[in-house]
Amino acid sequence: MVLLFSSGNATGSFFDQLFNQFPPLVEYFLTDLGESLKPIFNEMAKWGGKYGF
């Protein structure tokens, strides 16, 4: 999962915010580029639901 987030961060599709606390907390937010991918992800989720993935 870390690899997935690292690649997403490198492509500019989202950014992360690290909070200085224990245990560490990181929140992820979509950028405008990431938001533009939502329709694609929604269609992929529908396809996966239809075929049992």
Coordinates of N, CA and C in Angstrom, one line a residue:
M1 N 0.8 -1.2 0.0 CA 0.0 0.0 0.0 C 0.9 1.2 0.0
V2 N 2.0 1.2 0.7 CA 2.9 2.3 0.7 C 3.4 2.6 -0.7
L3 N 3.7 1.6 -1.4 CA 4.2 1.8 -2.8 C 3.1 2.5 -3.6
L4 N 1.8 2.1 -3.5 CA 0.7 2.7 -4.2 C 0.7 4.2 -3.8
F5 N 0.7 4.5 -2.6 CA 0.6 5.9 -2.2 C 1.8 6.7 -2.6
S6 N 3.0 6.1 -2.6 CA 4.2 6.7 -3.1 C 4.1 7.1 -4.6
S7 N 3.6 6.2 -5.4 CA 3.5 6.4 -6.8 C 2.4 7.5 -7.1
G8 N 1.3 7.4 -6.3 CA 0.3 8.4 -6.5 C 0.7 9.8 -6.1
N9 N 1.5 9.9 -5.1 CA 2.1 11.2 -4.7 C 3.1 11.7 -5.7
A10 N 3.8 10.8 -6.3 CA 4.8 11.2 -7.3 C 4.1 11.7 -8.6
T11 N 2.9 11.2 -8.9 CA 2.2 11.6 -10.1 C 1.4 12.9 -9.9
G12 N 1.3 13.3 -8.7 CA 0.5 14.5 -8.4 C -0.9 14.3 -8.3
S13 N -1.4 13.1 -8.1 CA -2.8 12.8 -8.0 C -3.4 13.0 -6.6
F14 N -2.5 13.0 -5.6 CA -2.9 13.3 -4.3 C -1.7 13.8 -3.5
F15 N -2.0 14.4 -2.3 CA -0.9 14.8 -1.4 C -1.2 14.3 0.0
D16 N -0.2 14.2 0.8 CA -0.4 13.7 2.1 C 0.0 14.8 3.2
Q17 N -0.6 14.7 4.3 CA -0.3 15.6 5.4 C 0.1 14.7 6.6
L18 N 1.3 14.9 7.2 CA 1.7 14.1 8.3 C 1.5 14.9 9.6
F19 N 0.8 14.4 10.6 CA 0.6 15.1 11.8 C 1.6 14.6 12.9
N20 N 2.2 15.5 13.6 CA 3.2 15.2 14.6 C 2.5 14.7 15.9
Q21 N 2.2 13.4 15.9 CA 1.6 12.9 17.1 C 2.0 11.4 17.2
F22 N 1.7 10.8 18.3 CA 1.9 9.4 18.5 C 0.6 8.7 18.7
P23 N 0.2 7.6 18.1 CA 0.9 7.1 16.9 C 0.8 8.0 15.7
P24 N 1.7 7.9 14.8 CA 1.7 8.8 13.6 C 0.4 8.8 12.9
L25 N 0.0 9.9 12.4 CA -1.2 10.0 11.6 C -0.9 10.7 10.3
V26 N -1.3 10.0 9.2 CA -1.2 10.6 7.9 C -2.5 10.7 7.2
E27 N -2.9 11.8 6.6 CA -4.1 11.9 5.9 C -3.8 12.2 4.4
Y28 N -4.5 11.6 3.5 CA -4.3 11.8 2.1 C -5.5 12.5 1.5
F29 N -5.2 13.4 0.6 CA -6.2 14.3 -0.1 C -5.9 14.2 -1.6
L30 N -7.0 14.2 -2.4 CA -6.9 14.2 -3.8 C -6.6 15.6 -4.3
T31 N -5.7 15.7 -5.3 CA -5.5 17.0 -5.9 C -6.6 17.1 -7.0
D32 N -6.6 18.2 -7.8 CA -7.5 18.4 -8.9 C -7.3 17.2 -9.9
L33 N -6.1 16.9 -10.1 CA -5.8 15.7 -11.0 C -6.4 14.5 -10.5
G34 N -6.2 14.2 -9.2 CA -6.8 13.0 -8.6 C -8.4 13.0 -8.7
E35 N -9.0 14.2 -8.4 CA -10.4 14.3 -8.5 C -10.9 14.0 -9.9
S36 N -10.1 14.4 -10.9 CA -10.5 14.1 -12.3 C -10.5 12.6 -12.6
L37 N -9.9 11.8 -11.8 CA -9.8 10.4 -12.0 C -11.0 9.6 -11.4
K38 N -11.8 10.3 -10.6 CA -12.9 9.7 -9.9 C -13.9 8.9 -10.8
P39 N -14.3 9.5 -11.9 CA -15.2 8.8 -12.8 C -14.7 7.5 -13.3
I40 N -13.4 7.5 -13.6 CA -12.7 6.3 -14.0 C -12.7 5.2 -12.9
F41 N -12.4 5.6 -11.7 CA -12.4 4.7 -10.6 C -13.8 4.2 -10.3
N42 N -14.8 5.0 -10.4 CA -16.2 4.6 -10.2 C -16.6 3.5 -11.2
E43 N -16.2 3.7 -12.5 CA -16.6 2.8 -13.5 C -15.8 1.4 -13.3
M44 N -14.6 1.5 -12.8 CA -13.8 0.3 -12.5 C -14.5 -0.4 -11.4
A45 N -15.0 0.3 -10.4 CA -15.6 -0.4 -9.2 C -16.9 -1.0 -9.7
K46 N -17.7 -0.4 -10.5 CA -18.9 -1.0 -11.1 C -18.5 -2.3 -11.8
W47 N -17.5 -2.2 -12.7 CA -17.1 -3.4 -13.4 C -16.7 -4.5 -12.5
G48 N -15.9 -4.2 -11.4 CA -15.5 -5.2 -10.5 C -16.6 -5.8 -9.7
G49 N -17.6 -5.0 -9.4 CA -18.8 -5.5 -8.7 C -19.6 -6.5 -9.6
K50 N -19.6 -6.2 -10.9 CA -20.4 -7.0 -11.8 C -19.7 -8.4 -12.0
Y51 N -18.4 -8.4 -12.0 CA -17.7 -9.6 -12.2 C -17.1 -10.2 -11.0
G52 N -17.5 -9.8 -9.8 CA -17.1 -10.4 -8.6 C -15.7 -10.1 -8.1
F53 N -15.1 -9.0 -8.5 CA -13.8 -8.6 -8.0 C -13.9 -7.6 -6.8

